[in-house]
Amino acid sequence: MLRKLWCIFVATVWSMVCFPVACLAMLVTLNPSRSVAVARRLWSPVLLWAGGAKLEVMGGENVDPKRPTIYVGNHLSTLDIPAHFLAVPVDFRFVAKSQLRFVPFIGWYLWLAGHIFIDRGDRSSAIASLEKAARKIRAGTSIFLYPEGTRSPDGRVLPFKKGPFALALKARVPICPVTIEGTDNVMPKNSWNITPGPVRVKIGRPIDTSGFEDNDREGLARAVRAQIIADSLSLGGKGGDPDTAVAAPNREGVAQLASSVTSKAS
């Protein structure tokens, strides 16, 4: 209980401190990317420290800050966000749920810093958000997204939505799989019951999108998810079911039925 209250206190107060610092950094430099540096160097380390998370990163050589890249990660916990800010030293922008826009300090920061919100319940709005992400990529900005659309309740890799992979095929930039394990043990989904422990992140080799047809969103999603599942198992995680690779339309964490996949293919 004491650690729970301590973490709530630290997260709230430190977010209140870092938010104006990030705003000031953007205002002084006229560069939204400076706010990402604040999130990486000030905000994230303190949140992981307060929760007792010991971060270990593997595959850092697969990150190229000079190359626009789409980073795709599995999603286990709210702690994934600060962990990924630290693990991937690139001034990327998150593609996040539209609901996060209204979270005090964190949501405000994401909006001001130019991160991209997507309303998955509104198809036209979601398409417009992905178009905005494509423009950022073409301008040289990397993107980080969670294609599961929600945090896994049991640690297994959930089915992937296909929309983000349409973005990758349109932009024709590499996709870098980023696998995380341990954050759900430190801070489970929908809980502030904190248990200190290790957090491991493995950054995989970039996947070249040039080998996929323009409309092969499913094939690309399966390839990226298969790599994340393999890396999850190598990190001691639970992996995932390779046969439930694609999410059902407008559903998060629910696989598309095999009959639906077959009918679309035919």
PDB file of C-alpha atoms in Angstrom:
ATOM      1  CA  MET A   1       0.000   0.000   0.000  1.00  0.00           C
ATOM      2  CA  LEU A   2       2.827   2.425   0.820  1.00  0.00           C
ATOM      3  CA  ARG A   3       4.531   1.792  -2.526  1.00  0.00           C
ATOM      4  CA  LYS A   4       1.206   2.217  -4.312  1.00  0.00           C
ATOM      5  CA  LEU A   5       0.637   5.604  -2.686  1.00  0.00           C
ATOM      6  CA  TRP A   6       4.268   6.558  -3.304  1.00  0.00           C
ATOM      7  CA  CYS A   7       4.013   5.757  -7.017  1.00  0.00           C
ATOM      8  CA  ILE A   8       0.738   7.662  -7.407  1.00  0.00           C
ATOM      9  CA  PHE A   9       2.302  10.651  -5.635  1.00  0.00           C
ATOM     10  CA  VAL A  10       5.498  10.583  -7.719  1.00  0.00           C
ATOM     11  CA  ALA A  11       3.668  10.066 -11.036  1.00  0.00           C
ATOM     12  CA  THR A  12       1.269  12.921 -10.340  1.00  0.00           C
ATOM     13  CA  VAL A  13       3.761  15.450  -8.983  1.00  0.00           C
ATOM     14  CA  TRP A  14       6.519  14.647 -11.484  1.00  0.00           C
ATOM     15  CA  SER A  15       4.111  14.864 -14.422  1.00  0.00           C
ATOM     16  CA  MET A  16       2.971  18.256 -13.126  1.00  0.00           C
ATOM     17  CA  VAL A  17       6.611  19.371 -12.981  1.00  0.00           C
ATOM     18  CA  CYS A  18       7.681  17.977 -16.355  1.00  0.00           C
ATOM     19  CA  PHE A  19       4.674  19.268 -18.302  1.00  0.00           C
ATOM     20  CA  PRO A  20       5.566  22.980 -18.030  1.00  0.00           C
ATOM     21  CA  VAL A  21       9.241  22.122 -18.593  1.00  0.00           C
ATOM     22  CA  ALA A  22       8.315  20.379 -21.856  1.00  0.00           C
ATOM     23  CA  CYS A  23       6.132  23.320 -22.881  1.00  0.00           C
ATOM     24  CA  LEU A  24       8.956  25.753 -22.117  1.00  0.00           C
ATOM     25  CA  ALA A  25      11.409  23.645 -24.133  1.00  0.00           C
ATOM     26  CA  MET A  26       9.073  23.747 -27.138  1.00  0.00           C
ATOM     27  CA  LEU A  27       8.444  27.468 -26.751  1.00  0.00           C
ATOM     28  CA  VAL A  28      12.110  28.458 -26.427  1.00  0.00           C
ATOM     29  CA  THR A  29      13.376  26.255 -29.254  1.00  0.00           C
ATOM     30  CA  LEU A  30      10.234  26.369 -31.444  1.00  0.00           C
ATOM     31  CA  ASN A  31      10.873  22.658 -31.881  1.00  0.00           C
ATOM     32  CA  PRO A  32       8.334  20.066 -30.631  1.00  0.00           C
ATOM     33  CA  SER A  33      11.085  17.435 -30.615  1.00  0.00           C
ATOM     34  CA  ARG A  34      12.650  19.087 -27.573  1.00  0.00           C
ATOM     35  CA  SER A  35       9.625  17.953 -25.569  1.00  0.00           C
ATOM     36  CA  VAL A  36      10.471  14.345 -26.443  1.00  0.00           C
ATOM     37  CA  ALA A  37      13.895  14.877 -24.873  1.00  0.00           C
ATOM     38  CA  VAL A  38      12.176  16.068 -21.685  1.00  0.00           C
ATOM     39  CA  ALA A  39       9.995  12.947 -21.650  1.00  0.00           C
ATOM     40  CA  ARG A  40      13.011  10.707 -22.218  1.00  0.00           C
ATOM     41  CA  ARG A  41      15.584  12.313 -19.929  1.00  0.00           C
ATOM     42  CA  LEU A  42      13.457  13.641 -17.078  1.00  0.00           C
ATOM     43  CA  TRP A  43       9.969  12.152 -16.937  1.00  0.00           C
ATOM     44  CA  SER A  44      10.519   8.490 -17.874  1.00  0.00           C
ATOM     45  CA  PRO A  45      13.503   7.636 -15.648  1.00  0.00           C
ATOM     46  CA  VAL A  46      11.769   8.906 -12.510  1.00  0.00           C
ATOM     47  CA  LEU A  47       8.574   6.956 -13.199  1.00  0.00           C
ATOM     48  CA  LEU A  48      10.481   3.711 -13.710  1.00  0.00           C
ATOM     49  CA  TRP A  49      12.587   4.420 -10.608  1.00  0.00           C
ATOM     50  CA  ALA A  50       9.501   5.061  -8.465  1.00  0.00           C
ATOM     51  CA  GLY A  51       8.026   1.727  -9.547  1.00  0.00           C
ATOM     52  CA  GLY A  52      11.251  -0.157  -8.951  1.00  0.00           C
ATOM     53  CA  ALA A  53      11.514  -1.164 -12.612  1.00  0.00           C
ATOM     54  CA  LYS A  54      15.020  -2.198 -13.697  1.00  0.00           C
ATOM     55  CA  LEU A  55      15.225  -1.578 -17.446  1.00  0.00           C
ATOM     56  CA  GLU A  56      17.387  -3.732 -19.712  1.00  0.00           C
ATOM     57  CA  VAL A  57      17.553  -2.971 -23.436  1.00  0.00           C
ATOM     58  CA  MET A  58      18.814  -5.294 -26.154  1.00  0.00           C
ATOM     59  CA  GLY A  59      19.203  -4.614 -29.875  1.00  0.00           C
ATOM     60  CA  GLY A  60      20.037  -0.925 -29.630  1.00  0.00           C
ATOM     61  CA  GLU A  61      22.171  -1.296 -32.761  1.00  0.00           C
ATOM     62  CA  ASN A  62      18.942  -1.724 -34.759  1.00  0.00           C
ATOM     63  CA  VAL A  63      17.907   1.887 -34.055  1.00  0.00           C
ATOM     64  CA  ASP A  64      18.922   4.468 -36.663  1.00  0.00           C
ATOM     65  CA  PRO A  65      17.944   8.014 -35.574  1.00  0.00           C
ATOM     66  CA  LYS A  66      18.688   9.338 -39.066  1.00  0.00           C
ATOM     67  CA  ARG A  67      16.155   7.049 -40.750  1.00  0.00           C
ATOM     68  CA  PRO A  68      12.388   7.511 -40.420  1.00  0.00           C
ATOM     69  CA  THR A  69      11.075   4.252 -39.027  1.00  0.00           C
ATOM     70  CA  ILE A  70       7.809   2.824 -37.736  1.00  0.00           C
ATOM     71  CA  TYR A  71       8.439   1.193 -34.358  1.00  0.00           C
ATOM     72  CA  VAL A  72       5.822  -1.430 -33.484  1.00  0.00           C
ATOM     73  CA  GLY A  73       5.530  -2.783 -29.949  1.00  0.00           C
ATOM     74  CA  ASN A  74       3.435  -5.188 -27.922  1.00  0.00           C
ATOM     75  CA  HIS A  75       1.508  -3.516 -25.114  1.00  0.00           C
ATOM     76  CA  LEU A  76       1.367  -4.807 -21.531  1.00  0.00           C
ATOM     77  CA  SER A  77       1.165  -1.876 -19.109  1.00  0.00           C
ATOM     78  CA  THR A  78       0.956   1.882 -18.710  1.00  0.00           C
ATOM     79  CA  LEU A  79       4.669   1.671 -17.879  1.00  0.00           C
ATOM     80  CA  ASP A  80       5.365   0.696 -21.499  1.00  0.00           C
ATOM     81  CA  ILE A  81       5.310   4.365 -22.496  1.00  0.00           C
ATOM     82  CA  PRO A  82       8.149   5.600 -20.243  1.00  0.00           C
ATOM     83  CA  ALA A  83      10.051   2.350 -20.887  1.00  0.00           C
ATOM     84  CA  HIS A  84       9.850   2.860 -24.649  1.00  0.00           C
ATOM     85  CA  PHE A  85      10.838   6.517 -24.394  1.00  0.00           C
ATOM     86  CA  LEU A  86      14.055   5.324 -22.743  1.00  0.00           C
ATOM     87  CA  ALA A  87      14.642   2.175 -24.779  1.00  0.00           C
ATOM     88  CA  VAL A  88      14.312   3.774 -28.223  1.00  0.00           C
ATOM     89  CA  PRO A  89      16.508   6.932 -28.289  1.00  0.00           C
ATOM     90  CA  VAL A  90      14.722   8.549 -31.230  1.00  0.00           C
ATOM     91  CA  ASP A  91      12.500  11.636 -31.351  1.00  0.00           C
ATOM     92  CA  PHE A  92       9.494   9.554 -32.379  1.00  0.00           C
ATOM     93  CA  ARG A  93       5.808  10.363 -32.036  1.00  0.00           C
ATOM     94  CA  PHE A  94       3.355   7.949 -30.487  1.00  0.00           C
ATOM     95  CA  VAL A  95       0.122   6.960 -32.213  1.00  0.00           C
ATOM     96  CA  ALA A  96      -2.225   6.769 -29.226  1.00  0.00           C
ATOM     97  CA  LYS A  97      -5.881   6.232 -28.395  1.00  0.00           C
ATOM     98  CA  SER A  98      -7.968   9.397 -28.641  1.00  0.00           C
ATOM     99  CA  GLN A  99      -9.069   8.919 -25.009  1.00  0.00           C
ATOM    100  CA  LEU A 100      -5.545   9.732 -23.825  1.00  0.00           C
ATOM    101  CA  ARG A 101      -5.977  13.299 -25.062  1.00  0.00           C
ATOM    102  CA  PHE A 102      -8.029  14.088 -21.965  1.00  0.00           C
ATOM    103  CA  VAL A 103      -5.645  12.620 -19.371  1.00  0.00           C
ATOM    104  CA  PRO A 104      -4.213  15.538 -17.354  1.00  0.00           C
ATOM    105  CA  PHE A 105      -0.593  16.441 -18.123  1.00  0.00           C
ATOM    106  CA  ILE A 106       0.251  13.264 -20.070  1.00  0.00           C
ATOM    107  CA  GLY A 107      -2.541  13.742 -22.623  1.00  0.00           C
ATOM    108  CA  TRP A 108      -1.927  17.487 -22.810  1.00  0.00           C
ATOM    109  CA  TYR A 109       1.761  16.862 -23.402  1.00  0.00           C
ATOM    110  CA  LEU A 110       1.080  14.335 -26.181  1.00  0.00           C
ATOM    111  CA  TRP A 111      -1.215  16.828 -27.921  1.00  0.00           C
ATOM    112  CA  LEU A 112       1.154  19.800 -27.691  1.00  0.00           C
ATOM    113  CA  ALA A 113       4.178  17.739 -28.755  1.00  0.00           C
ATOM    114  CA  GLY A 114       2.504  16.593 -31.943  1.00  0.00           C
ATOM    115  CA  HIS A 115       1.823  12.981 -31.068  1.00  0.00           C
ATOM    116  CA  ILE A 116      -1.043  11.467 -33.051  1.00  0.00           C
ATOM    117  CA  PHE A 117      -4.408  10.477 -31.581  1.00  0.00           C
ATOM    118  CA  ILE A 118      -6.587   7.926 -33.333  1.00  0.00           C
ATOM    119  CA  ASP A 119     -10.283   7.248 -32.746  1.00  0.00           C
ATOM    120  CA  ARG A 120     -10.610   3.566 -33.595  1.00  0.00           C
ATOM    121  CA  GLY A 121     -14.387   3.729 -33.302  1.00  0.00           C
ATOM    122  CA  ASP A 122     -14.632   6.224 -36.165  1.00  0.00           C
ATOM    123  CA  ARG A 123     -13.254   4.811 -39.410  1.00  0.00           C
ATOM    124  CA  SER A 124     -12.998   8.145 -41.250  1.00  0.00           C
ATOM    125  CA  SER A 125     -11.288   9.784 -38.272  1.00  0.00           C
ATOM    126  CA  ALA A 126      -8.893   6.841 -37.933  1.00  0.00           C
ATOM    127  CA  ILE A 127      -7.972   7.071 -41.623  1.00  0.00           C
ATOM    128  CA  ALA A 128      -7.362  10.820 -41.267  1.00  0.00           C
ATOM    129  CA  SER A 129      -5.112  10.175 -38.257  1.00  0.00           C
ATOM    130  CA  LEU A 130      -3.079   7.619 -40.201  1.00  0.00           C
ATOM    131  CA  GLU A 131      -2.751  10.112 -43.068  1.00  0.00           C
ATOM    132  CA  LYS A 132      -1.379  12.621 -40.567  1.00  0.00           C
ATOM    133  CA  ALA A 133       1.100  10.020 -39.378  1.00  0.00           C
ATOM    134  CA  ALA A 134       2.125   9.363 -42.994  1.00  0.00           C
ATOM    135  CA  ARG A 135       2.852  13.059 -43.501  1.00  0.00           C
ATOM    136  CA  LYS A 136       5.064  13.088 -40.412  1.00  0.00           C
ATOM    137  CA  ILE A 137       6.963  10.053 -41.663  1.00  0.00           C
ATOM    138  CA  ARG A 138       7.489  11.619 -45.081  1.00  0.00           C
ATOM    139  CA  ALA A 139       8.840  14.689 -43.287  1.00  0.00           C
ATOM    140  CA  GLY A 140      11.428  12.474 -41.562  1.00  0.00           C
ATOM    141  CA  THR A 141       9.743  11.745 -38.217  1.00  0.00           C
ATOM    142  CA  SER A 142       9.633   8.239 -36.775  1.00  0.00           C
ATOM    143  CA  ILE A 143       6.404   6.817 -35.354  1.00  0.00           C
ATOM    144  CA  PHE A 144       5.799   4.419 -32.443  1.00  0.00           C
ATOM    145  CA  LEU A 145       2.531   2.508 -32.244  1.00  0.00           C
ATOM    146  CA  TYR A 146       0.809  -0.414 -30.529  1.00  0.00           C
ATOM    147  CA  PRO A 147      -1.128  -2.413 -33.170  1.00  0.00           C
ATOM    148  CA  GLU A 148      -2.909  -4.536 -30.535  1.00  0.00           C
ATOM    149  CA  GLY A 149      -4.888  -1.401 -29.691  1.00  0.00           C
ATOM    150  CA  THR A 150      -5.025  -2.211 -25.984  1.00  0.00           C
ATOM    151  CA  ARG A 151      -2.917  -3.666 -23.183  1.00  0.00           C
ATOM    152  CA  SER A 152      -2.791  -7.444 -23.018  1.00  0.00           C
ATOM    153  CA  PRO A 153      -4.662  -8.793 -19.969  1.00  0.00           C
ATOM    154  CA  ASP A 154      -2.508 -11.915 -19.627  1.00  0.00           C
ATOM    155  CA  GLY A 155       0.876 -11.045 -21.137  1.00  0.00           C
ATOM    156  CA  ARG A 156       0.271 -12.817 -24.452  1.00  0.00           C
ATOM    157  CA  VAL A 157       0.600 -10.924 -27.732  1.00  0.00           C
ATOM    158  CA  LEU A 158      -2.905 -10.031 -28.938  1.00  0.00           C
ATOM    159  CA  PRO A 159      -4.084  -9.938 -32.575  1.00  0.00           C
ATOM    160  CA  PHE A 160      -2.823  -6.947 -34.580  1.00  0.00           C
ATOM    161  CA  LYS A 161      -4.972  -4.379 -36.326  1.00  0.00           C
ATOM    162  CA  LYS A 162      -4.125  -4.000 -40.012  1.00  0.00           C
ATOM    163  CA  GLY A 163      -4.477  -0.209 -40.275  1.00  0.00           C
ATOM    164  CA  PRO A 164      -0.961   0.662 -39.023  1.00  0.00           C
ATOM    165  CA  PHE A 165       0.538  -1.644 -41.636  1.00  0.00           C
ATOM    166  CA  ALA A 166      -1.294   0.153 -44.411  1.00  0.00           C
ATOM    167  CA  LEU A 167       0.553   3.218 -43.157  1.00  0.00           C
ATOM    168  CA  ALA A 168       3.880   1.378 -43.374  1.00  0.00           C
ATOM    169  CA  LEU A 169       3.184   0.172 -46.907  1.00  0.00           C
ATOM    170  CA  LYS A 170       2.155   3.641 -47.993  1.00  0.00           C
ATOM    171  CA  ALA A 171       5.214   5.316 -46.461  1.00  0.00           C
ATOM    172  CA  ARG A 172       7.552   2.469 -47.530  1.00  0.00           C
ATOM    173  CA  VAL A 173       9.758   2.852 -44.484  1.00  0.00           C
ATOM    174  CA  PRO A 174      11.170  -0.010 -42.372  1.00  0.00           C
ATOM    175  CA  ILE A 175       9.211  -1.448 -39.455  1.00  0.00           C
ATOM    176  CA  CYS A 176      11.218  -2.131 -36.310  1.00  0.00           C
ATOM    177  CA  PRO A 177       9.641  -4.687 -33.929  1.00  0.00           C
ATOM    178  CA  VAL A 178      10.025  -3.703 -30.262  1.00  0.00           C
ATOM    179  CA  THR A 179       9.195  -6.400 -27.716  1.00  0.00           C
ATOM    180  CA  ILE A 180       8.700  -5.619 -24.051  1.00  0.00           C
ATOM    181  CA  GLU A 181       8.387  -8.000 -21.109  1.00  0.00           C
ATOM    182  CA  GLY A 182       7.976  -7.388 -17.376  1.00  0.00           C
ATOM    183  CA  THR A 183       6.021  -4.137 -17.204  1.00  0.00           C
ATOM    184  CA  ASP A 184       2.810  -6.065 -16.531  1.00  0.00           C
ATOM    185  CA  ASN A 185       4.476  -7.672 -13.519  1.00  0.00           C
ATOM    186  CA  VAL A 186       5.608  -4.298 -12.178  1.00  0.00           C
ATOM    187  CA  MET A 187       2.297  -2.553 -12.893  1.00  0.00           C
ATOM    188  CA  PRO A 188      -0.592  -4.785 -14.072  1.00  0.00           C
ATOM    189  CA  LYS A 189      -3.296  -3.512 -16.386  1.00  0.00           C
ATOM    190  CA  ASN A 190      -5.852  -1.264 -14.641  1.00  0.00           C
ATOM    191  CA  SER A 191      -3.958  -1.411 -11.352  1.00  0.00           C
ATOM    192  CA  TRP A 192      -1.616   0.633  -9.167  1.00  0.00           C
ATOM    193  CA  ASN A 193      -0.440  -2.464  -7.294  1.00  0.00           C
ATOM    194  CA  ILE A 194       3.274  -1.994  -7.904  1.00  0.00           C
ATOM    195  CA  THR A 195       5.770  -4.848  -7.613  1.00  0.00           C
ATOM    196  CA  PRO A 196       9.418  -3.901  -8.326  1.00  0.00           C
ATOM    197  CA  GLY A 197      11.102  -6.081 -10.914  1.00  0.00           C
ATOM    198  CA  PRO A 198      12.977  -6.294 -14.217  1.00  0.00           C
ATOM    199  CA  VAL A 199      11.710  -4.828 -17.486  1.00  0.00           C
ATOM    200  CA  ARG A 200      13.322  -6.127 -20.657  1.00  0.00           C
ATOM    201  CA  VAL A 201      13.053  -4.554 -24.109  1.00  0.00           C
ATOM    202  CA  LYS A 202      14.337  -6.183 -27.285  1.00  0.00           C
ATOM    203  CA  ILE A 203      14.586  -4.107 -30.446  1.00  0.00           C
ATOM    204  CA  GLY A 204      14.502  -6.401 -33.464  1.00  0.00           C
ATOM    205  CA  ARG A 205      16.055  -5.962 -36.869  1.00  0.00           C
ATOM    206  CA  PRO A 206      14.050  -3.634 -39.123  1.00  0.00           C
ATOM    207  CA  ILE A 207      11.702  -5.389 -41.525  1.00  0.00           C
ATOM    208  CA  ASP A 208      11.972  -4.097 -45.101  1.00  0.00           C
ATOM    209  CA  THR A 209       8.500  -3.246 -46.415  1.00  0.00           C
ATOM    210  CA  SER A 210       9.633  -3.193 -50.053  1.00  0.00           C
ATOM    211  CA  GLY A 211       9.137  -6.956 -50.273  1.00  0.00           C
ATOM    212  CA  PHE A 212       5.380  -6.683 -49.647  1.00  0.00           C
ATOM    213  CA  GLU A 213       2.656  -5.784 -52.140  1.00  0.00           C
ATOM    214  CA  ASP A 214       0.958  -2.413 -51.699  1.00  0.00           C
ATOM    215  CA  ASN A 215      -2.202  -3.994 -50.278  1.00  0.00           C
ATOM    216  CA  ASP A 216      -0.610  -6.812 -48.264  1.00  0.00           C
ATOM    217  CA  ARG A 217      -1.401  -5.351 -44.847  1.00  0.00           C
ATOM    218  CA  GLU A 218      -2.159  -8.754 -43.388  1.00  0.00           C
ATOM    219  CA  GLY A 219       1.074 -10.343 -44.610  1.00  0.00           C
ATOM    220  CA  LEU A 220       3.134  -7.515 -43.121  1.00  0.00           C
ATOM    221  CA  ALA A 221       1.173  -7.620 -39.845  1.00  0.00           C
ATOM    222  CA  ARG A 222       1.775 -11.367 -39.581  1.00  0.00           C
ATOM    223  CA  ALA A 223       5.509 -10.999 -40.258  1.00  0.00           C
ATOM    224  CA  VAL A 224       5.962  -8.294 -37.609  1.00  0.00           C
ATOM    225  CA  ARG A 225       3.803 -10.100 -35.052  1.00  0.00           C
ATOM    226  CA  ALA A 226       5.674 -13.374 -35.603  1.00  0.00           C
ATOM    227  CA  GLN A 227       8.952 -11.606 -34.784  1.00  0.00           C
ATOM    228  CA  ILE A 228       7.500 -10.040 -31.636  1.00  0.00           C
ATOM    229  CA  ILE A 229       6.134 -13.415 -30.520  1.00  0.00           C
ATOM    230  CA  ALA A 230       9.543 -15.031 -31.053  1.00  0.00           C
ATOM    231  CA  ASP A 231      11.292 -12.236 -29.157  1.00  0.00           C
ATOM    232  CA  SER A 232       8.719 -12.430 -26.338  1.00  0.00           C
ATOM    233  CA  LEU A 233       9.492 -16.103 -25.880  1.00  0.00           C
ATOM    234  CA  SER A 234      13.236 -15.418 -25.963  1.00  0.00           C
ATOM    235  CA  LEU A 235      12.769 -12.872 -23.160  1.00  0.00           C
ATOM    236  CA  GLY A 236      10.862 -15.374 -21.032  1.00  0.00           C
ATOM    237  CA  GLY A 237       7.442 -14.042 -21.993  1.00  0.00           C
ATOM    238  CA  LYS A 238       4.291 -15.897 -23.015  1.00  0.00           C
ATOM    239  CA  GLY A 239       4.487 -15.296 -26.755  1.00  0.00           C
ATOM    240  CA  GLY A 240       1.175 -15.516 -28.568  1.00  0.00           C
ATOM    241  CA  ASP A 241      -0.989 -17.618 -30.852  1.00  0.00           C
ATOM    242  CA  PRO A 242       0.332 -17.375 -34.431  1.00  0.00           C
ATOM    243  CA  ASP A 243      -3.070 -18.402 -35.808  1.00  0.00           C
ATOM    244  CA  THR A 244      -4.852 -15.350 -34.330  1.00  0.00           C
ATOM    245  CA  ALA A 245      -2.639 -12.763 -35.950  1.00  0.00           C
ATOM    246  CA  VAL A 246      -5.254 -10.332 -37.253  1.00  0.00           C
ATOM    247  CA  ALA A 247      -7.830  -8.456 -35.170  1.00  0.00           C
ATOM    248  CA  ALA A 248     -11.490  -8.445 -36.108  1.00  0.00           C
ATOM    249  CA  PRO A 249     -12.764  -5.165 -37.602  1.00  0.00           C
ATOM    250  CA  ASN A 250     -13.441  -2.532 -34.926  1.00  0.00           C
ATOM    251  CA  ARG A 251     -12.428  -4.954 -32.173  1.00  0.00           C
ATOM    252  CA  GLU A 252      -9.397  -4.867 -29.890  1.00  0.00           C
ATOM    253  CA  GLY A 253      -7.861  -8.095 -28.665  1.00  0.00           C
ATOM    254  CA  VAL A 254     -10.335 -10.233 -30.639  1.00  0.00           C
ATOM    255  CA  ALA A 255      -9.083 -12.280 -33.587  1.00  0.00           C
ATOM    256  CA  GLN A 256     -10.677 -12.178 -37.004  1.00  0.00           C
ATOM    257  CA  LEU A 257     -12.476 -15.444 -37.763  1.00  0.00           C
ATOM    258  CA  ALA A 258     -10.698 -17.791 -40.133  1.00  0.00           C
ATOM    259  CA  SER A 259     -13.794 -17.960 -42.349  1.00  0.00           C
ATOM    260  CA  SER A 260     -13.727 -14.184 -42.729  1.00  0.00           C
ATOM    261  CA  VAL A 261     -10.061 -14.257 -43.696  1.00  0.00           C
ATOM    262  CA  THR A 262     -10.723 -16.999 -46.252  1.00  0.00           C
ATOM    263  CA  SER A 263     -13.668 -15.179 -47.823  1.00  0.00           C
ATOM    264  CA  LYS A 264     -11.653 -11.967 -48.171  1.00  0.00           C
ATOM    265  CA  ALA A 265      -8.741 -13.820 -49.719  1.00  0.00           C
ATOM    266  CA  SER A 266     -11.034 -15.455 -52.274  1.00  0.00           C
TER     267      SER A 266
END
